[in-house]
Amino acid sequence: MEIQPKGMEEGEKSPERKDLLPSQTASTLCISSRSESVWNATPRNKWDVYHKPVIVLSVGGAVFLFGVAITSLTCLTTANITVMTKEAFKLCGPAFLSLGLMLVVCGLVWIPIIRKKLRQRQKYPLLQSIKSFFFNR
């Protein structure tokens, strides 16, 4: 049973309960969503839109080249390196190769997805304004 302050009858709700309506809580969550605000605002330049895939591509390319260097070092070196170090290089080289290649592919796939989203947003501005009207209330 709920304890109510003096002067309130059972049919009345406390002022704190009147303030917390479900629709207000849901709209607050939509407003605080970062991804929605990024796509609704017009980008200032291409770097604002494509900086994340470009960074992923750059890091992937660097990791891939590092993997190529390590793999080639294990193939080209003679017996100057200890057996344990050579085995570690043999294991790490292909790992860096595959990780770098995976990051490069993810970056290359990410760019067309962003382009498609941008075209879609430009194609239907009326639909986007209706969506933002209902979600940002």
CSV table of N, CA and C in Angstrom, one decimal:
chain,number,residue,atom,x,y,z
A,1,MET,N,0.8,-1.2,0.0
A,1,MET,CA,0.0,0.0,0.0
A,1,MET,C,0.9,1.2,0.0
A,2,GLU,N,0.5,2.2,-0.8
A,2,GLU,CA,1.3,3.4,-0.9
A,2,GLU,C,1.0,4.4,0.2
A,3,ILE,N,2.0,5.0,0.8
A,3,ILE,CA,1.7,6.1,1.8
A,3,ILE,C,1.6,7.4,1.1
A,4,GLN,N,0.5,8.1,1.4
A,4,GLN,CA,0.2,9.4,0.7
A,4,GLN,C,0.3,10.5,1.8
A,5,PRO,N,0.8,11.6,1.3
A,5,PRO,CA,0.9,12.8,2.3
A,5,PRO,C,-0.5,13.2,2.7
A,6,LYS,N,-0.5,13.9,3.8
A,6,LYS,CA,-1.8,14.4,4.3
A,6,LYS,C,-2.4,15.4,3.4
A,7,GLY,N,-3.7,15.4,3.3
A,7,GLY,CA,-4.5,16.3,2.4
A,7,GLY,C,-4.7,15.7,1.0
A,8,MET,N,-4.2,14.5,0.7
A,8,MET,CA,-4.4,13.9,-0.6
A,8,MET,C,-5.4,12.8,-0.4
A,9,GLU,N,-6.3,12.7,-1.3
A,9,GLU,CA,-7.3,11.6,-1.3
A,9,GLU,C,-6.7,10.5,-2.1
A,10,GLU,N,-7.4,9.3,-2.1
A,10,GLU,CA,-6.9,8.2,-2.8
A,10,GLU,C,-7.0,8.3,-4.3
A,11,GLY,N,-7.9,9.1,-4.8
A,11,GLY,CA,-8.0,9.3,-6.3
A,11,GLY,C,-7.0,10.2,-6.9
A,12,GLU,N,-6.4,11.1,-6.0
A,12,GLU,CA,-5.4,12.0,-6.5
A,12,GLU,C,-4.0,11.4,-6.6
A,13,LYS,N,-3.3,11.9,-7.6
A,13,LYS,CA,-1.9,11.4,-7.7
A,13,LYS,C,-0.9,12.5,-7.2
A,14,SER,N,0.2,12.0,-6.7
A,14,SER,CA,1.2,13.0,-6.2
A,14,SER,C,1.8,13.8,-7.3
A,15,PRO,N,2.3,15.0,-7.0
A,15,PRO,CA,2.8,15.9,-8.1
A,15,PRO,C,4.0,15.2,-8.8
A,16,GLU,N,4.8,14.4,-8.1
A,16,GLU,CA,5.9,13.8,-8.8
A,16,GLU,C,5.4,12.8,-9.8
A,17,ARG,N,4.3,12.1,-9.6
A,17,ARG,CA,3.8,11.1,-10.5
A,17,ARG,C,3.2,11.8,-11.7
A,18,LYS,N,2.7,13.0,-11.6
A,18,LYS,CA,2.1,13.7,-12.7
A,18,LYS,C,3.2,14.1,-13.7
A,19,ASP,N,4.4,14.5,-13.2
A,19,ASP,CA,5.5,15.0,-14.0
A,19,ASP,C,6.1,13.9,-14.9
A,20,LEU,N,6.1,12.6,-14.4
A,20,LEU,CA,6.7,11.5,-15.1
A,20,LEU,C,5.7,10.8,-16.0
A,21,LEU,N,5.5,11.3,-17.2
A,21,LEU,CA,4.6,10.6,-18.1
A,21,LEU,C,5.5,9.7,-19.0
A,22,PRO,N,5.0,8.6,-19.5
A,22,PRO,CA,5.8,7.7,-20.3
A,22,PRO,C,6.2,8.4,-21.6
A,23,SER,N,5.3,9.2,-22.2
A,23,SER,CA,5.7,9.8,-23.5
A,23,SER,C,6.9,10.8,-23.3
A,24,GLN,N,6.9,11.5,-22.2
A,24,GLN,CA,8.0,12.4,-22.0
A,24,GLN,C,9.3,11.6,-21.8
A,25,THR,N,9.3,10.5,-21.1
A,25,THR,CA,10.5,9.7,-20.9
A,25,THR,C,11.0,9.2,-22.3
A,26,ALA,N,10.1,8.7,-23.1
A,26,ALA,CA,10.5,8.1,-24.4
A,26,ALA,C,11.0,9.2,-25.3
A,27,SER,N,10.5,10.4,-25.3
A,27,SER,CA,11.0,11.4,-26.2
A,27,SER,C,12.3,11.9,-25.7
A,28,THR,N,12.6,11.9,-24.4
A,28,THR,CA,13.9,12.3,-23.9
A,28,THR,C,15.0,11.3,-24.4
A,29,LEU,N,14.6,10.0,-24.5
A,29,LEU,CA,15.6,9.0,-25.0
A,29,LEU,C,15.9,9.3,-26.5
A,30,CYS,N,14.9,9.6,-27.3
A,30,CYS,CA,15.1,9.8,-28.7
A,30,CYS,C,15.9,11.1,-28.9
A,31,ILE,N,15.7,12.1,-28.1
A,31,ILE,CA,16.4,13.4,-28.3
A,31,ILE,C,17.9,13.2,-28.0
A,32,SER,N,18.2,12.4,-27.0
A,32,SER,CA,19.6,12.2,-26.6
A,32,SER,C,20.3,11.2,-27.5
A,33,SER,N,19.6,10.6,-28.4
A,33,SER,CA,20.3,9.7,-29.3
A,33,SER,C,21.3,10.4,-30.2
A,34,ARG,N,22.5,10.1,-30.2
A,34,ARG,CA,23.5,10.8,-31.0
A,34,ARG,C,23.4,10.5,-32.5
A,35,SER,N,23.1,9.2,-32.8
A,35,SER,CA,23.1,8.8,-34.2
A,35,SER,C,22.0,9.6,-35.0
A,36,GLU,N,20.9,9.8,-34.4
A,36,GLU,CA,19.8,10.5,-35.1
A,36,GLU,C,20.2,12.0,-35.4
A,37,SER,N,20.9,12.6,-34.4
A,37,SER,CA,21.2,14.0,-34.6
A,37,SER,C,22.3,14.2,-35.7
A,38,VAL,N,23.2,13.2,-35.8
A,38,VAL,CA,24.2,13.3,-36.8
A,38,VAL,C,23.7,13.3,-38.2
A,39,TRP,N,22.6,12.4,-38.4
A,39,TRP,CA,22.1,12.3,-39.8
A,39,TRP,C,21.1,13.4,-40.1
A,40,ASN,N,20.5,14.0,-39.1
A,40,ASN,CA,19.5,15.1,-39.4
A,40,ASN,C,20.2,16.4,-39.7
A,41,ALA,N,21.3,16.7,-39.1
A,41,ALA,CA,22.1,17.9,-39.3
A,41,ALA,C,22.8,17.8,-40.6
A,42,THR,N,22.9,18.9,-41.3
A,42,THR,CA,23.6,18.9,-42.6
A,42,THR,C,25.1,18.9,-42.3
A,43,PRO,N,25.9,18.1,-42.9
A,43,PRO,CA,27.3,18.0,-42.6
A,43,PRO,C,28.0,19.3,-43.2
A,44,ARG,N,29.0,19.7,-42.5
A,44,ARG,CA,29.8,20.9,-43.0
A,44,ARG,C,30.7,20.5,-44.1
A,45,ASN,N,31.4,19.4,-44.0
A,45,ASN,CA,32.3,19.0,-45.0
A,45,ASN,C,32.4,17.5,-45.1
A,46,LYS,N,33.1,16.9,-46.0
A,46,LYS,CA,33.1,15.5,-46.2
A,46,LYS,C,33.9,14.8,-45.0
A,47,TRP,N,34.8,15.5,-44.4
A,47,TRP,CA,35.6,14.9,-43.3
A,47,TRP,C,34.7,14.6,-42.2
A,48,ASP,N,33.7,15.4,-41.9
A,48,ASP,CA,32.7,15.1,-40.8
A,48,ASP,C,32.0,13.8,-41.0
A,49,VAL,N,31.7,13.5,-42.3
A,49,VAL,CA,31.0,12.3,-42.6
A,49,VAL,C,31.8,11.1,-42.7
A,50,TYR,N,33.0,11.2,-43.4
A,50,TYR,CA,33.8,10.1,-43.7
A,50,TYR,C,35.0,9.9,-42.8
A,51,HIS,N,35.2,10.6,-41.7
A,51,HIS,CA,36.4,10.5,-40.9
A,51,HIS,C,36.6,9.1,-40.3
A,52,LYS,N,35.5,8.5,-39.8
A,52,LYS,CA,35.7,7.2,-39.2
A,52,LYS,C,36.1,6.1,-40.2
A,53,PRO,N,35.4,6.0,-41.3
A,53,PRO,CA,35.9,4.9,-42.3
A,53,PRO,C,37.3,5.2,-42.8
A,54,VAL,N,37.7,6.5,-42.9
A,54,VAL,CA,39.1,6.8,-43.4
A,54,VAL,C,40.1,6.4,-42.3
A,55,ILE,N,39.7,6.6,-41.1
A,55,ILE,CA,40.7,6.2,-40.0
A,55,ILE,C,40.8,4.7,-40.0
A,56,VAL,N,39.7,4.0,-40.1
A,56,VAL,CA,39.7,2.5,-40.1
A,56,VAL,C,40.5,2.0,-41.3
A,57,LEU,N,40.3,2.6,-42.5
A,57,LEU,CA,41.2,2.2,-43.6
A,57,LEU,C,42.6,2.5,-43.4
A,58,SER,N,43.0,3.6,-42.8
A,58,SER,CA,44.4,3.9,-42.6
A,58,SER,C,45.0,3.0,-41.6
A,59,VAL,N,44.3,2.7,-40.5
A,59,VAL,CA,44.9,1.8,-39.5
A,59,VAL,C,45.0,0.4,-40.0
A,60,GLY,N,44.0,0.0,-40.8
A,60,GLY,CA,44.0,-1.3,-41.4
A,60,GLY,C,45.1,-1.5,-42.4
A,61,GLY,N,45.4,-0.4,-43.2
A,61,GLY,CA,46.5,-0.5,-44.1
A,61,GLY,C,47.9,-0.6,-43.4
A,62,ALA,N,48.0,0.2,-42.3
A,62,ALA,CA,49.2,0.2,-41.5
A,62,ALA,C,49.5,-1.2,-40.9
A,63,VAL,N,48.4,-1.8,-40.3
A,63,VAL,CA,48.5,-3.1,-39.7
A,63,VAL,C,48.8,-4.2,-40.8
A,64,PHE,N,48.2,-4.0,-42.0
A,64,PHE,CA,48.5,-5.0,-43.1
A,64,PHE,C,50.0,-4.9,-43.5
A,65,LEU,N,50.5,-3.7,-43.7
A,65,LEU,CA,51.9,-3.5,-44.1
A,65,LEU,C,52.8,-4.0,-43.0
A,66,PHE,N,52.5,-3.8,-41.7
A,66,PHE,CA,53.3,-4.4,-40.6
A,66,PHE,C,53.3,-5.9,-40.7
A,67,GLY,N,52.2,-6.5,-41.0
A,67,GLY,CA,52.1,-7.9,-41.2
A,67,GLY,C,52.9,-8.4,-42.3
A,68,VAL,N,52.9,-7.7,-43.4
A,68,VAL,CA,53.7,-8.0,-44.6
A,68,VAL,C,55.2,-8.0,-44.2
A,69,ALA,N,55.6,-6.9,-43.5
A,69,ALA,CA,57.0,-6.8,-43.1
A,69,ALA,C,57.5,-7.9,-42.1
A,70,ILE,N,56.6,-8.3,-41.2
A,70,ILE,CA,57.0,-9.3,-40.2
A,70,ILE,C,57.1,-10.7,-41.0
A,71,THR,N,56.1,-10.9,-41.9
A,71,THR,CA,56.1,-12.2,-42.6
A,71,THR,C,57.3,-12.3,-43.5
A,72,SER,N,57.6,-11.2,-44.2
A,72,SER,CA,58.8,-11.2,-45.1
A,72,SER,C,60.1,-11.3,-44.3
A,73,LEU,N,60.2,-10.8,-43.1
A,73,LEU,CA,61.4,-10.9,-42.3
A,73,LEU,C,61.6,-12.4,-41.9
A,74,THR,N,60.6,-13.1,-41.6
A,74,THR,CA,60.7,-14.5,-41.2
A,74,THR,C,61.2,-15.3,-42.4
A,75,CYS,N,60.8,-15.0,-43.6
A,75,CYS,CA,61.2,-15.7,-44.8
A,75,CYS,C,62.6,-15.4,-45.2
A,76,LEU,N,63.0,-14.1,-45.0
A,76,LEU,CA,64.3,-13.7,-45.6
A,76,LEU,C,65.4,-13.8,-44.6
A,77,THR,N,65.2,-13.9,-43.3
A,77,THR,CA,66.3,-14.0,-42.4
A,77,THR,C,66.9,-15.4,-42.3
A,78,THR,N,68.1,-15.4,-41.9
A,78,THR,CA,68.9,-16.6,-41.7
A,78,THR,C,68.8,-17.1,-40.3
A,79,ALA,N,69.7,-17.9,-39.8
A,79,ALA,CA,69.7,-18.4,-38.5
A,79,ALA,C,70.1,-17.5,-37.4
A,80,ASN,N,70.2,-16.2,-37.7
A,80,ASN,CA,70.6,-15.2,-36.6
A,80,ASN,C,69.6,-15.1,-35.5
A,81,ILE,N,68.4,-15.3,-35.8
A,81,ILE,CA,67.3,-15.2,-34.9
A,81,ILE,C,67.1,-16.5,-34.2
A,82,THR,N,66.8,-16.5,-32.9
A,82,THR,CA,66.6,-17.7,-32.1
A,82,THR,C,65.3,-18.4,-32.7
A,83,VAL,N,65.2,-19.7,-32.4
A,83,VAL,CA,64.1,-20.5,-32.9
A,83,VAL,C,62.8,-20.0,-32.3
A,84,MET,N,62.8,-19.6,-31.0
A,84,MET,CA,61.6,-19.1,-30.4
A,84,MET,C,61.1,-17.8,-31.0
A,85,THR,N,62.0,-16.9,-31.3
A,85,THR,CA,61.6,-15.6,-31.9
A,85,THR,C,61.1,-15.8,-33.3
A,86,LYS,N,61.7,-16.7,-34.0
A,86,LYS,CA,61.3,-17.0,-35.4
A,86,LYS,C,59.9,-17.6,-35.4
A,87,GLU,N,59.6,-18.5,-34.5
A,87,GLU,CA,58.3,-19.1,-34.4
A,87,GLU,C,57.2,-18.0,-34.0
A,88,ALA,N,57.6,-17.1,-33.1
A,88,ALA,CA,56.7,-16.0,-32.8
A,88,ALA,C,56.4,-15.1,-34.0
A,89,PHE,N,57.4,-14.8,-34.7
A,89,PHE,CA,57.2,-14.0,-35.9
A,89,PHE,C,56.3,-14.8,-37.0
A,90,LYS,N,56.6,-16.1,-37.1
A,90,LYS,CA,55.8,-16.8,-38.0
A,90,LYS,C,54.3,-16.9,-37.6
A,91,LEU,N,54.0,-16.8,-36.4
A,91,LEU,CA,52.6,-16.8,-35.9
A,91,LEU,C,52.0,-15.4,-36.0
A,92,CYS,N,52.8,-14.4,-35.7
A,92,CYS,CA,52.2,-13.0,-35.6
A,92,CYS,C,52.1,-12.4,-37.0
A,93,GLY,N,52.9,-12.7,-37.9
A,93,GLY,CA,52.8,-12.2,-39.3
A,93,GLY,C,51.5,-12.4,-39.9
A,94,PRO,N,51.0,-13.6,-40.1
A,94,PRO,CA,49.7,-13.8,-40.7
A,94,PRO,C,48.6,-13.3,-39.8
A,95,ALA,N,48.7,-13.2,-38.5
A,95,ALA,CA,47.7,-12.6,-37.7
A,95,ALA,C,47.5,-11.1,-38.0
A,96,PHE,N,48.7,-10.4,-38.1
A,96,PHE,CA,48.6,-9.0,-38.5
A,96,PHE,C,48.1,-8.8,-39.9
A,97,LEU,N,48.5,-9.7,-40.8
A,97,LEU,CA,48.0,-9.6,-42.2
A,97,LEU,C,46.5,-9.7,-42.2
A,98,SER,N,45.9,-10.7,-41.5
A,98,SER,CA,44.5,-10.9,-41.6
A,98,SER,C,43.7,-9.8,-40.9
A,99,LEU,N,44.2,-9.3,-39.7
A,99,LEU,CA,43.6,-8.2,-39.0
A,99,LEU,C,43.6,-6.9,-39.9
A,100,GLY,N,44.7,-6.6,-40.5
A,100,GLY,CA,44.8,-5.5,-41.4
A,100,GLY,C,43.9,-5.6,-42.6
A,101,LEU,N,43.8,-6.7,-43.2
A,101,LEU,CA,42.9,-6.9,-44.3
A,101,LEU,C,41.5,-6.8,-43.9
A,102,MET,N,41.1,-7.3,-42.7
A,102,MET,CA,39.8,-7.2,-42.2
A,102,MET,C,39.4,-5.7,-42.0
A,103,LEU,N,40.3,-4.9,-41.4
A,103,LEU,CA,40.0,-3.5,-41.2
A,103,LEU,C,39.9,-2.8,-42.5
A,104,VAL,N,40.7,-3.1,-43.5
A,104,VAL,CA,40.6,-2.4,-44.8
A,104,VAL,C,39.3,-2.7,-45.5
A,105,VAL,N,38.9,-4.0,-45.4
A,105,VAL,CA,37.6,-4.3,-46.0
A,105,VAL,C,36.4,-3.7,-45.3
A,106,CYS,N,36.5,-3.6,-44.0
A,106,CYS,CA,35.4,-3.0,-43.2
A,106,CYS,C,35.3,-1.5,-43.6
A,107,GLY,N,36.4,-0.8,-43.7
A,107,GLY,CA,36.4,0.6,-44.1
A,107,GLY,C,35.9,0.8,-45.5
A,108,LEU,N,36.3,-0.1,-46.5
A,108,LEU,CA,35.8,0.0,-47.8
A,108,LEU,C,34.3,-0.3,-48.0
A,109,VAL,N,33.8,-1.1,-47.1
A,109,VAL,CA,32.4,-1.4,-47.2
A,109,VAL,C,31.6,-0.3,-46.5
A,110,TRP,N,32.2,0.3,-45.5
A,110,TRP,CA,31.5,1.4,-44.7
A,110,TRP,C,31.2,2.6,-45.6
A,111,ILE,N,32.1,3.0,-46.5
A,111,ILE,CA,32.0,4.2,-47.3
A,111,ILE,C,30.7,4.1,-48.2
A,112,PRO,N,30.4,3.1,-48.9
A,112,PRO,CA,29.2,3.1,-49.7
A,112,PRO,C,27.9,3.0,-48.9
A,113,ILE,N,28.0,2.5,-47.7
A,113,ILE,CA,26.9,2.5,-46.8
A,113,ILE,C,26.5,3.9,-46.4
A,114,ILE,N,27.6,4.7,-46.0
A,114,ILE,CA,27.3,6.1,-45.7
A,114,ILE,C,26.8,6.9,-46.9
A,115,ARG,N,27.3,6.6,-48.1
A,115,ARG,CA,26.8,7.3,-49.2
A,115,ARG,C,25.4,7.0,-49.5
A,116,LYS,N,25.0,5.8,-49.3
A,116,LYS,CA,23.6,5.4,-49.6
A,116,LYS,C,22.7,6.0,-48.5
A,117,LYS,N,23.1,6.1,-47.3
A,117,LYS,CA,22.3,6.8,-46.3
A,117,LYS,C,22.1,8.3,-46.6
A,118,LEU,N,23.2,8.9,-47.0
A,118,LEU,CA,23.1,10.3,-47.3
A,118,LEU,C,22.2,10.6,-48.5
A,119,ARG,N,22.3,9.7,-49.5
A,119,ARG,CA,21.4,9.9,-50.7
A,119,ARG,C,19.9,9.7,-50.3
A,120,GLN,N,19.7,8.7,-49.4
A,120,GLN,CA,18.4,8.4,-48.9
A,120,GLN,C,17.8,9.6,-48.1
A,121,ARG,N,18.6,10.2,-47.3
A,121,ARG,CA,18.2,11.3,-46.5
A,121,ARG,C,17.9,12.5,-47.4
A,122,GLN,N,18.7,12.7,-48.5
A,122,GLN,CA,18.4,13.8,-49.4
A,122,GLN,C,17.2,13.6,-50.3
A,123,LYS,N,16.9,12.3,-50.6
A,123,LYS,CA,15.9,12.0,-51.5
A,123,LYS,C,14.5,12.2,-50.9
A,124,TYR,N,14.3,12.0,-49.6
A,124,TYR,CA,13.0,12.1,-48.9
A,124,TYR,C,13.1,13.1,-47.7
A,125,PRO,N,13.3,14.4,-48.0
A,125,PRO,CA,13.4,15.3,-46.9
A,125,PRO,C,12.1,15.5,-46.1
A,126,LEU,N,10.9,15.3,-46.8
A,126,LEU,CA,9.6,15.4,-46.1
A,126,LEU,C,9.4,14.3,-45.1
A,127,LEU,N,9.8,13.1,-45.5
A,127,LEU,CA,9.7,12.0,-44.6
A,127,LEU,C,10.6,12.1,-43.4
A,128,GLN,N,11.8,12.7,-43.6
A,128,GLN,CA,12.7,12.9,-42.5
A,128,GLN,C,12.2,14.0,-41.6
A,129,SER,N,11.6,15.0,-42.1
A,129,SER,CA,11.0,16.1,-41.2
A,129,SER,C,9.9,15.5,-40.4
A,130,ILE,N,9.0,14.7,-41.0
A,130,ILE,CA,7.9,14.0,-40.3
A,130,ILE,C,8.5,13.1,-39.2
A,131,LYS,N,9.5,12.3,-39.5
A,131,LYS,CA,10.1,11.5,-38.5
A,131,LYS,C,10.7,12.3,-37.3
A,132,SER,N,11.4,13.3,-37.6
A,132,SER,CA,12.0,14.1,-36.6
A,132,SER,C,11.0,14.8,-35.8
A,133,PHE,N,9.8,15.2,-36.4
A,133,PHE,CA,8.8,15.8,-35.6
A,133,PHE,C,8.2,14.9,-34.6
A,134,PHE,N,7.9,13.6,-35.0
A,134,PHE,CA,7.3,12.7,-34.0
A,134,PHE,C,8.3,12.2,-33.0
A,135,PHE,N,9.6,12.0,-33.4
A,135,PHE,CA,10.5,11.4,-32.5
A,135,PHE,C,11.1,12.4,-31.5
A,136,ASN,N,11.2,13.7,-31.9
A,136,ASN,CA,11.8,14.7,-31.1
A,136,ASN,C,10.8,15.5,-30.2
A,137,ARG,N,9.7,15.0,-30.0
A,137,ARG,CA,8.7,15.6,-29.1
A,137,ARG,C,8.9,15.3,-27.7
